[in-house]
Amino acid sequence: MAIVWPCPVSVDEYVAAGRGVRVPRPDCPGCASQMTLWAGYWRHVRDAGGCRRIFVPRARCGVCAATHAVLPAFVLAGRLDVADTVGTVLAEVLSGPAGVRPAAARVGVPHTTARGWVRRFAGRASGLAVAFAALAVDLGGPSIGPATDTGRWALAAIGEAFAAASELPGWLVVGCWRFACAVTGGRLIAANTTSPYLIVGKRRFMPPIPLRG
Ligand SMILES: [Zn+2]
């Protein structure tokens, strides 16, 4: 299981830090004990059309004897492209007249890849809309009613939830799509989710933590 933390630093900065990247020590998703950072692994992400190699630390819970990957919020589970790229395409295609091809070309990804994101998001849009609308209200934002276009409704709900979160310390700089990635545990457009989005539970809603230098 992966833990996604609301990483505020740019992909460039994260890449440059290599193994020395600073991540917060998360609490165990199983028992809430504080975990210790424990080795890690390398993986690739694609940002601005180029592939980059990043280090993903693992955290270990001594009580549960389990380890979990600690992913920065720009990484989506099972996806090469960063959350901002995916979100930019989703917003452009679902909220305007633009097709997938021009949106994909602008961010430098194959249009077939971008079409897959849009389909997946559209297929889960009503569940995402309900969950993000609930989160927006939970965070003190306005309540957003259903819309006939569920894709646009989900986008609006994500936007309102992020706007409400931005009133709390630390979230504004994280940005909307990293926020959406963080609160869904990286599974915004994942193939399957065991429990769909009851993000509102505070345990998954990990607040941004200032990293001490
Ligand atoms: Zn534990």
mmCIF file with all atom_site columns, C-alpha atoms and ligand atoms in Angstrom, residues 27-35 60-66 68, ligand 1:
data_model
loop_
_atom_site.group_PDB
_atom_site.id
_atom_site.type_symbol
_atom_site.label_atom_id
_atom_site.label_alt_id
_atom_site.label_comp_id
_atom_site.label_asym_id
_atom_site.label_entity_id
_atom_site.label_seq_id
_atom_site.pdbx_PDB_ins_code
_atom_site.Cartn_x
_atom_site.Cartn_y
_atom_site.Cartn_z
_atom_site.occupancy
_atom_site.B_iso_or_equiv
_atom_site.pdbx_formal_charge
_atom_site.auth_seq_id
_atom_site.auth_comp_id
_atom_site.auth_asym_id
_atom_site.auth_atom_id
_atom_site.pdbx_PDB_model_num
ATOM   1  C  CA . ASP A 1 27 ? 1.704  7.479  10.581 1.00 0.00 ? 27 ASP A CA 1
ATOM   2  C  CA . CYS A 1 28 ? 0.937  3.830  9.874  1.00 0.00 ? 28 CYS A CA 1
ATOM   3  C  CA . PRO A 1 29 ? -2.296 3.428  7.878  1.00 0.00 ? 29 PRO A CA 1
ATOM   4  C  CA . GLY A 1 30 ? -2.932 0.220  9.843  1.00 0.00 ? 30 GLY A CA 1
ATOM   5  C  CA . CYS A 1 31 ? -2.355 1.211  13.467 1.00 0.00 ? 31 CYS A CA 1
ATOM   6  C  CA . ALA A 1 32 ? -1.519 4.946  13.426 1.00 0.00 ? 32 ALA A CA 1
ATOM   7  C  CA . SER A 1 33 ? 1.923  4.471  15.030 1.00 0.00 ? 33 SER A CA 1
ATOM   8  C  CA . GLN A 1 34 ? 4.635  6.728  13.709 1.00 0.00 ? 34 GLN A CA 1
ATOM   9  C  CA . MET A 1 35 ? 6.714  4.866  11.141 1.00 0.00 ? 35 MET A CA 1
ATOM   10 C  CA . ARG A 1 60 ? 8.160  0.806  8.084  1.00 0.00 ? 60 ARG A CA 1
ATOM   11 C  CA . CYS A 1 61 ? 5.799  0.224  10.967 1.00 0.00 ? 61 CYS A CA 1
ATOM   12 C  CA . GLY A 1 62 ? 7.473  -1.720 13.768 1.00 0.00 ? 62 GLY A CA 1
ATOM   13 C  CA . VAL A 1 63 ? 4.121  -2.664 15.290 1.00 0.00 ? 63 VAL A CA 1
ATOM   14 C  CA . CYS A 1 64 ? 2.584  -4.125 12.105 1.00 0.00 ? 64 CYS A CA 1
ATOM   15 C  CA . ALA A 1 65 ? 5.954  -5.193 10.636 1.00 0.00 ? 65 ALA A CA 1
ATOM   16 C  CA . ALA A 1 66 ? 4.764  -3.725 7.324  1.00 0.00 ? 66 ALA A CA 1
ATOM   17 C  CA . HIS A 1 68 ? 4.650  1.246  2.668  1.00 0.00 ? 68 HIS A CA 1
HETATM 18 ZN ZN . ZN  B 2 .  ? 1.215  -0.188 12.090 1.00 0.00 ? 1  ZN  B ZN 1
#
